Structure formats: structure tokens, C-alpha cells
Tab-separated table of C-alpha atoms and ligand atoms in Angstrom:
chain	number	residue	atom	x	y	z
A	740	MET	CA	-7.029	5.081	-4.553
A	741	GLN	CA	-5.244	8.243	-3.464
A	742	ILE	CA	-2.483	9.910	-5.463
A	743	PHE	CA	0.162	12.037	-3.762
A	744	TYR	CA	2.636	14.232	-5.589
A	745	SER	CA	4.539	15.634	-2.603
A	746	ILE	CA	6.461	14.043	0.242
A	747	ASN	CA	4.688	16.173	2.857
A	748	SER	CA	1.158	15.290	1.795
A	749	LEU	CA	2.031	11.593	1.586
A	750	GLN	CA	3.658	11.612	5.017
A	751	ASP	CA	0.691	13.390	6.630
A	752	PHE	CA	-1.584	10.703	5.244
A	753	LEU	CA	0.676	7.806	6.252
A	754	LYS	CA	1.041	9.190	9.786
A	755	SER	CA	-2.721	9.024	10.250
A	756	GLN	CA	-2.784	5.484	8.848
A	757	ARG	CA	-0.004	4.328	11.152
A	758	LYS	CA	-1.839	5.808	14.143
A	759	MET	CA	-4.700	3.461	13.288
A	760	GLY	CA	-2.213	0.597	13.426
A	761	ARG	CA	-2.265	-0.073	9.702
A	762	SER	CA	0.704	-1.896	8.184
A	763	ILE	CA	2.276	-0.482	5.029
A	764	GLY	CA	3.653	-2.305	1.987
A	765	LEU	CA	5.798	-0.422	-0.520
A	766	VAL	CA	6.250	-1.291	-4.195
A	767	PRO	CA	8.864	1.017	-5.735
A	768	THR	CA	8.618	1.384	-9.528
A	769	MET	CA	9.632	3.673	-12.347
A	770	GLY	CA	6.172	3.452	-13.914
A	771	ALA	CA	5.237	2.229	-17.407
A	772	LEU	CA	3.558	-0.501	-15.450
A	773	HIS	CA	2.815	-4.021	-16.652
A	774	LYS	CA	1.531	-7.220	-15.086
A	775	GLY	CA	4.931	-7.903	-13.513
A	776	HIS	CA	4.563	-4.766	-11.414
A	777	LEU	CA	0.955	-5.638	-10.606
A	778	SER	CA	2.058	-9.012	-9.221
A	779	LEU	CA	4.118	-7.069	-6.651
A	780	ILE	CA	1.049	-4.992	-5.757
A	781	ASP	CA	-0.961	-8.214	-5.336
A	782	ALA	CA	1.711	-9.653	-3.025
A	783	SER	CA	1.719	-6.480	-0.958
A	784	LYS	CA	-2.056	-6.370	-0.717
A	785	ILE	CA	-2.111	-9.851	0.780
A	786	GLN	CA	0.375	-8.977	3.519
A	787	ASN	CA	-0.392	-5.337	4.380
A	788	ASP	CA	-3.317	-3.114	5.300
A	789	LEU	CA	-2.134	-0.394	2.946
A	790	THR	CA	-0.173	-0.693	-0.298
A	791	VAL	CA	1.846	2.237	-1.626
A	792	CYS	CA	3.174	2.143	-5.182
A	793	SER	CA	5.816	4.757	-5.900
A	794	ILE	CA	6.322	5.876	-9.476
A	795	PHE	CA	9.515	7.793	-10.029
A	796	VAL	CA	11.911	7.629	-12.960
A	797	ASN	CA	15.053	8.060	-10.908
A	798	PRO	CA	17.620	10.086	-12.864
A	799	THR	CA	20.556	9.136	-10.622
A	800	GLN	CA	20.399	5.454	-11.552
A	801	PHE	CA	20.746	6.077	-15.293
A	802	ASN	CA	24.308	6.130	-16.529
A	803	ASN	CA	23.089	6.593	-20.084
A	804	GLN	CA	21.229	9.864	-20.706
A	805	GLN	CA	19.653	8.503	-23.898
A	806	ASP	CA	18.186	5.583	-21.919
A	807	LEU	CA	16.724	8.090	-19.429
A	808	ALA	CA	15.324	10.244	-22.238
A	809	VAL	CA	13.455	7.387	-23.920
A	810	TYR	CA	12.313	5.676	-20.696
A	811	PRO	CA	8.509	5.397	-21.113
A	812	ARG	CA	6.389	7.668	-18.908
A	813	THR	CA	2.700	6.736	-18.761
A	814	LEU	CA	1.365	8.037	-15.431
A	815	GLU	CA	-2.292	8.169	-16.401
A	816	ALA	CA	-2.388	4.585	-17.696
A	817	ASP	CA	-0.307	3.464	-14.682
A	818	CYS	CA	-2.873	4.924	-12.278
A	819	GLN	CA	-5.678	3.164	-14.125
A	820	MET	CA	-3.865	-0.166	-13.848
A	821	LEU	CA	-3.176	0.402	-10.155
A	822	GLU	CA	-6.799	1.314	-9.547
A	823	SER	CA	-7.874	-1.918	-11.262
A	824	VAL	CA	-5.916	-3.998	-8.725
A	825	ASN	CA	-7.102	-1.877	-5.776
A	826	CYS	CA	-3.755	-0.338	-4.945
A	827	ASP	CA	-4.375	2.100	-2.078
A	828	VAL	CA	-1.832	4.834	-2.667
A	829	VAL	CA	0.245	6.128	-5.576
A	830	PHE	CA	3.250	8.297	-4.781
A	831	SER	CA	4.448	10.180	-7.841
A	832	PRO	CA	6.914	12.843	-6.688
A	833	ASN	CA	8.792	15.222	-8.954
A	834	ALA	CA	12.574	15.156	-9.135
A	835	GLN	CA	12.906	18.465	-7.271
A	836	ASP	CA	11.082	17.050	-4.245
A	837	ILE	CA	13.229	13.906	-4.146
A	838	TYR	CA	16.468	15.708	-5.003
A	839	PRO	CA	16.340	19.289	-3.650
A	840	THR	CA	20.124	18.916	-3.864
A	841	LEU	CA	22.020	16.127	-5.578
A	842	PRO	CA	23.561	13.922	-2.885
A	843	ASN	CA	27.337	13.605	-2.694
A	844	LEU	CA	26.779	10.476	-0.664
A	845	LYS	CA	28.181	7.391	-2.379
A	846	PHE	CA	27.257	3.795	-1.732
A	847	ASP	CA	29.787	1.070	-2.333
A	848	PHE	CA	28.242	-2.394	-2.283
A	849	GLY	CA	31.604	-4.084	-2.774
A	850	ASP	CA	31.828	-7.290	-4.796
A	851	LEU	CA	28.048	-7.348	-5.215
A	852	GLU	CA	28.235	-4.411	-7.579
A	853	ARG	CA	31.497	-5.184	-9.367
A	854	VAL	CA	29.731	-7.686	-11.647
A	855	MET	CA	26.949	-7.666	-14.214
A	856	GLU	CA	24.687	-4.583	-13.990
A	857	GLY	CA	27.077	-2.785	-11.648
A	858	LYS	CA	30.019	-3.464	-13.939
A	859	PHE	CA	28.299	-2.392	-17.143
A	860	ARG	CA	26.208	0.454	-15.718
A	861	LEU	CA	28.716	2.336	-13.601
A	862	GLY	CA	27.060	4.279	-10.786
A	863	HIS	CA	23.720	2.525	-11.353
A	864	PHE	CA	23.523	0.903	-7.925
A	865	ASN	CA	24.622	4.066	-6.178
A	866	GLY	CA	21.562	5.737	-7.698
A	867	VAL	CA	19.376	2.773	-6.771
A	868	GLY	CA	20.739	2.758	-3.204
A	869	ILE	CA	20.071	6.472	-2.794
A	870	VAL	CA	16.535	6.497	-4.163
A	871	VAL	CA	15.485	3.316	-2.346
A	872	SER	CA	16.913	4.664	0.936
A	873	LYS	CA	14.970	7.865	0.416
A	874	LEU	CA	11.758	5.932	-0.266
A	875	PHE	CA	12.308	3.745	2.802
A	876	ASN	CA	12.889	6.841	4.956
A	877	ILE	CA	9.955	8.772	3.519
A	878	ILE	CA	7.429	5.924	3.652
A	879	GLN	CA	8.800	3.707	6.439
A	880	PRO	CA	7.080	0.593	5.134
A	881	ASP	CA	6.739	-2.653	7.069
A	882	ASN	CA	7.304	-4.606	3.849
A	883	ALA	CA	8.953	-3.745	0.555
A	884	TYR	CA	8.458	-5.702	-2.686
A	885	PHE	CA	10.989	-6.170	-5.472
A	886	GLY	CA	11.077	-8.438	-8.524
A	887	GLN	CA	13.521	-11.287	-9.071
A	888	LYS	CA	13.727	-9.949	-12.634
A	889	ASP	CA	16.287	-7.503	-11.181
A	890	LEU	CA	18.164	-10.126	-9.203
A	891	GLN	CA	21.271	-8.058	-8.536
A	892	GLN	CA	19.107	-5.163	-7.369
A	893	CYS	CA	17.451	-7.531	-4.862
A	894	ALA	CA	20.869	-8.582	-3.534
A	895	ILE	CA	21.966	-4.946	-3.243
A	896	ILE	CA	18.785	-3.880	-1.430
A	897	ASN	CA	19.038	-6.875	0.883
A	898	ARG	CA	22.510	-5.613	1.800
A	899	LEU	CA	21.261	-2.042	2.151
A	900	VAL	CA	18.503	-3.127	4.543
A	901	LYS	CA	21.030	-5.009	6.685
A	902	ASP	CA	23.801	-2.404	6.594
A	903	LEU	CA	21.510	0.511	7.451
A	904	SER	CA	19.257	-1.477	9.840
A	905	TYR	CA	16.031	-0.645	8.029
A	906	ASN	CA	13.134	-1.957	10.046
A	907	LEU	CA	11.325	-3.681	7.205
A	908	LYS	CA	11.045	-7.010	5.478
A	909	LEU	CA	12.263	-7.375	1.921
A	910	ASN	CA	10.061	-9.590	-0.275
A	911	VAL	CA	11.321	-10.893	-3.623
A	912	CYS	CA	8.594	-11.837	-6.128
A	913	PRO	CA	8.951	-14.143	-9.153
A	914	THR	CA	9.501	-12.814	-12.678
A	915	GLN	CA	6.310	-12.527	-14.706
A	916	ARG	CA	6.637	-13.461	-18.365
A	917	GLU	CA	4.723	-13.019	-21.580
A	918	THR	CA	3.253	-16.241	-22.991
A	919	ASP	CA	6.297	-16.652	-25.268
A	920	GLY	CA	8.630	-16.450	-22.259
A	921	LEU	CA	9.897	-12.888	-22.651
A	922	ALA	CA	10.274	-11.313	-19.205
A	923	MET	CA	7.820	-8.447	-18.846
A	924	SER	CA	9.641	-5.131	-18.825
A	925	SER	CA	8.787	-1.473	-19.316
A	926	ARG	CA	11.549	-1.409	-21.930
A	927	ASN	CA	9.710	-3.987	-24.080
A	928	ARG	CA	7.561	-1.070	-25.262
A	929	ASN	CA	10.588	0.355	-27.020
A	930	LEU	CA	11.055	-2.768	-29.170
A	931	THR	CA	10.017	-2.673	-32.820
A	932	PRO	CA	7.565	-5.424	-33.876
A	933	GLU	CA	10.491	-7.292	-35.496
A	934	GLN	CA	12.613	-7.036	-32.356
A	935	ARG	CA	9.672	-8.110	-30.211
A	936	LYS	CA	9.354	-11.255	-32.320
A	937	ILE	CA	12.919	-12.386	-31.684
A	938	ALA	CA	13.232	-11.125	-28.082
A	939	PRO	CA	12.019	-14.440	-26.513
A	940	ALA	CA	15.310	-15.963	-27.728
A	941	ILE	CA	16.890	-14.402	-24.628
A	942	TYR	CA	14.800	-16.473	-22.196
A	943	LYS	CA	15.066	-19.542	-24.441
A	944	SER	CA	18.847	-19.290	-24.218
A	945	LEU	CA	18.612	-19.265	-20.415
A	946	GLN	CA	16.495	-22.406	-20.520
A	947	LYS	CA	18.970	-24.042	-22.881
A	948	ALA	CA	21.841	-23.117	-20.544
A	949	VAL	CA	20.006	-24.697	-17.601
A	950	GLU	CA	19.645	-27.917	-19.549
A	951	LEU	CA	23.325	-27.928	-20.548
A	952	LEU	CA	24.473	-27.285	-16.979
A	953	LYS	CA	22.238	-30.040	-15.656
A	954	ASN	CA	23.901	-32.327	-18.212
A	955	LYS	CA	27.250	-31.578	-16.552
A	956	ASN	CA	28.651	-29.186	-19.121
A	957	SER	CA	31.126	-26.700	-17.625
A	958	SER	CA	30.144	-23.077	-17.011
A	959	GLU	CA	32.782	-21.865	-19.441
A	960	SER	CA	31.583	-24.067	-22.316
A	961	VAL	CA	27.938	-23.174	-21.669
A	962	LYS	CA	28.736	-19.468	-21.585
A	963	LEU	CA	30.627	-19.620	-24.873
A	964	LEU	CA	27.924	-21.583	-26.613
A	965	ILE	CA	25.015	-19.446	-25.416
A	966	VAL	CA	26.686	-16.124	-26.179
A	967	ASN	CA	27.704	-17.357	-29.638
A	968	GLN	CA	24.241	-18.639	-30.443
A	969	LEU	CA	22.534	-15.431	-29.349
A	970	ASP	CA	25.029	-13.148	-31.061
A	971	ASN	CA	24.400	-15.075	-34.265
A	972	ILE	CA	20.770	-13.972	-34.217
A	973	GLU	CA	20.566	-10.747	-36.167
A	974	GLY	CA	19.406	-7.914	-33.910
A	975	ILE	CA	20.665	-9.344	-30.611
A	976	LYS	CA	23.974	-8.428	-28.999
A	977	VAL	CA	24.821	-9.973	-25.647
A	978	GLU	CA	26.443	-7.650	-23.116
A	979	TYR	CA	27.064	-10.320	-20.501
A	980	PHE	CA	25.962	-13.801	-19.619
A	981	GLU	CA	27.019	-14.998	-16.174
A	982	ILE	CA	26.645	-18.198	-14.215
A	983	SER	CA	26.864	-17.147	-10.583
A	984	ASP	CA	26.125	-17.950	-6.986
A	985	PHE	CA	22.614	-16.527	-6.529
A	986	GLU	CA	23.485	-14.774	-3.273
A	987	THR	CA	27.044	-13.509	-3.690
A	988	LEU	CA	26.576	-13.091	-7.479
A	989	GLN	CA	30.179	-14.158	-8.014
A	990	PRO	CA	30.894	-16.453	-11.000
A	991	ILE	CA	30.942	-20.198	-10.298
A	992	ASN	CA	32.458	-22.994	-12.328
A	993	GLU	CA	29.834	-25.635	-11.897
A	994	LEU	CA	26.186	-26.021	-11.118
A	995	SER	CA	25.186	-25.949	-7.469
A	996	GLU	CA	21.474	-26.910	-7.364
A	997	GLY	CA	19.259	-24.349	-5.680
A	998	LYS	CA	22.050	-21.795	-5.519
A	999	THR	CA	22.919	-21.011	-9.129
A	1000	ALA	CA	21.767	-17.908	-10.985
A	1001	LEU	CA	22.025	-17.486	-14.745
A	1002	CYS	CA	21.935	-13.808	-15.624
A	1003	ILE	CA	21.936	-12.126	-18.993
A	1004	ALA	CA	21.872	-8.638	-20.484
A	1005	ALA	CA	21.459	-8.122	-24.199
A	1006	PHE	CA	20.881	-5.230	-26.550
A	1007	MET	CA	18.199	-5.285	-29.180
A	1008	GLY	CA	19.069	-2.184	-31.150
A	1009	THR	CA	19.372	0.501	-28.472
A	1010	THR	CA	17.013	-1.287	-26.064
A	1011	ARG	CA	18.781	-3.165	-23.316
A	1012	LEU	CA	16.971	-6.158	-21.796
A	1013	ILE	CA	17.930	-8.251	-18.772
A	1014	ASP	CA	16.697	-11.594	-17.536
A	1015	ASN	CA	17.733	-14.376	-15.169
A	1016	VAL	CA	16.733	-17.771	-13.870
A	1017	ILE	CA	17.712	-19.521	-10.673
A	1018	ILE	CA	18.398	-23.239	-10.767
B	113	LIG	P1	10.994	-0.995	-12.602
B	113	LIG	O1	9.854	-0.060	-12.687
B	113	LIG	O2	11.326	-1.642	-13.888
B	113	LIG	O3	12.170	-0.399	-11.904
B	113	LIG	O4	10.518	-2.198	-11.689
B	113	LIG	C1	9.904	-1.987	-10.456
B	113	LIG	C2	9.869	-3.304	-9.729
B	113	LIG	O5	9.136	-4.250	-10.492
B	113	LIG	C3	11.274	-3.901	-9.530
B	113	LIG	O6	11.345	-4.475	-8.238
B	113	LIG	C4	11.345	-4.934	-10.613
B	113	LIG	O7	12.225	-6.003	-10.305
B	113	LIG	C5	9.904	-5.422	-10.660
B	113	LIG	N1	9.645	-6.035	-11.949
B	113	LIG	C6	9.958	-5.546	-13.183
B	113	LIG	N2	9.613	-6.428	-14.131
B	113	LIG	C7	9.088	-7.503	-13.507
B	113	LIG	C8	8.558	-8.760	-13.940
B	113	LIG	N3	8.520	-9.100	-15.228
B	113	LIG	N4	8.105	-9.621	-13.004
B	113	LIG	C9	8.136	-9.305	-11.685
B	113	LIG	N5	8.632	-8.142	-11.205
B	113	LIG	C10	9.096	-7.253	-12.102
């Protein structure tokens, strides 16, 4: 496995690989890797000759400086995990290389970003759009891999690829969970043991909501019930719970099988967790 810290050295290497006709898969991450990330590497390894994992805690997508400050950074352990799954290349640039100047460029993803993460984390998807565009331009992958765990991010990137005519295929991989159902997340490391114990309630509430919707309960009544139940658990505070069309991400009033996404964000102390399921 090769590790590159600068754009130039990575590009020199990738140029030589492309000359040999090798296809490139990109897995963008912010590090603090877990098995969810590794499942994306596995998917890329199956479909590409060369898999690049980028590790960059992107400052422009954090609207909360405290969140950025406590975001876990574990490069050495990340590289060991990547080596264990035979990832080919790690790209770990510093902020100065990615942002020699802070872009004034602003993305507006329209309705897609007026809800959920975009609504509660103002400017978040502008930062995501900028860093992902930069990575696509720097690496020029044939395939890029993202997790369904960040469903709205997948919808935004899908739009970005179309709007800017990126010549790559976007691949969305299923959410990997701990055995108790909690979606794997780098932020889980910031949970106290007590918080970790109750955190699976978030996924359980999604499962409960699925059952209620399948039993013909209205979106509104399901939303009220689920938010109330979760907020009644000490240590959990729901930020939003939405029942939406899985592509447009706009709220819907009743279940449409195969097209409905249930998305949730909740605080456990200062740690903010998100999860979703698609029916
Ligand atoms: P992050 O480092 O958290 O920005 O995540 C990097 C990529 O890994 C994103 O495409 C995430 O959606 C994906 N990812 C994060 N957690 C999981 C998970 N539990 N299962 C599958 N993919 C995930």
C-alpha cells in the first residue's frame, strides 16, 4: 500500500497507472475508519484495478467548530486497517494543499439541501460539494463509493456528478451496523459507555417506524410517536425525523414501497448521530 501526502505525488503515480490502463476506484473518507468504510474499500476492490482511499477531515463541511475540533483523527490505525484489506493507495493531504485559498464558489443543490442535514447544518453540503469535486478532479476515478448511511450526501453527489458531467460512476453501498443495530460511525467513538448502551434505540425506532407505516399509520402520527418515544429516553434528543421520498428527499404523507426513506438525526450529549432506512 502506498501513502501519498501531496496532490502532485499522487497525480504522478496515478498518471503512470492510467497509462497501463488500470481503472481507479475512489473511497473518500474523513478517517477514523471502521468496518463500514472497509466495506466501501471491498466494493471498490472488486470493480477496479486500483483503489484509492482519501482521508481528509474537511474543515469546510463543518458548521460547528466544536464538532470539527473533536472529530477523531487516527491516521496510523486507519492505514493499518486499510493495509489489512489490501487497499492500494491512501491519499492523506493537508488542508493547505487542498485549500491553498478558501473558495468563494458556492454550490446550491436546491430542494435537495433544504431538508434534513442541509437544513440543520447550514453550509454543510457546500463544503461537501467543494471537497468531493476537488477529489474527483484530482484523482479522476472511474468509480466512486459512498455509504447509504449518508443518504442525503449520496443524493447531493449524484446531482453533482450529473450537473458537472463527471465521467465516473457513483456506487452507493449499504450501511454497516454493529451487532446491536447501531450504524457504524466515526462519531460512535465519542460516546460514553452509557451513551453507547442506549444508542441502538435510534435504529430500533427506525425499525418500529417501518412497522407502523406498513400497518397503514400516517406519516404524521408515526413521526410524532417516534420522536416522543426517543425524546423520552434520557440522553437522546432528536433533531429531526423525516419520512421522505428516497430520491427527492421531500417529505411524503404515506408509504410508497421501495421509494420511502426514513431519516433521523439525534444528539447524544454533544455527539450527533444520523441513520436511515429505505423501505
Ligand atoms: P465519513 O468518513 O464518515 O465521511 O464516511 C466516509 C464514507 O463512508 C461515506 O461515504 C459514508 O457514507 C461511508 N460510511 C460511513 N459509515 C458507514 C457505515 N456504517 N456503513 C457504510 N458506509 C459508511
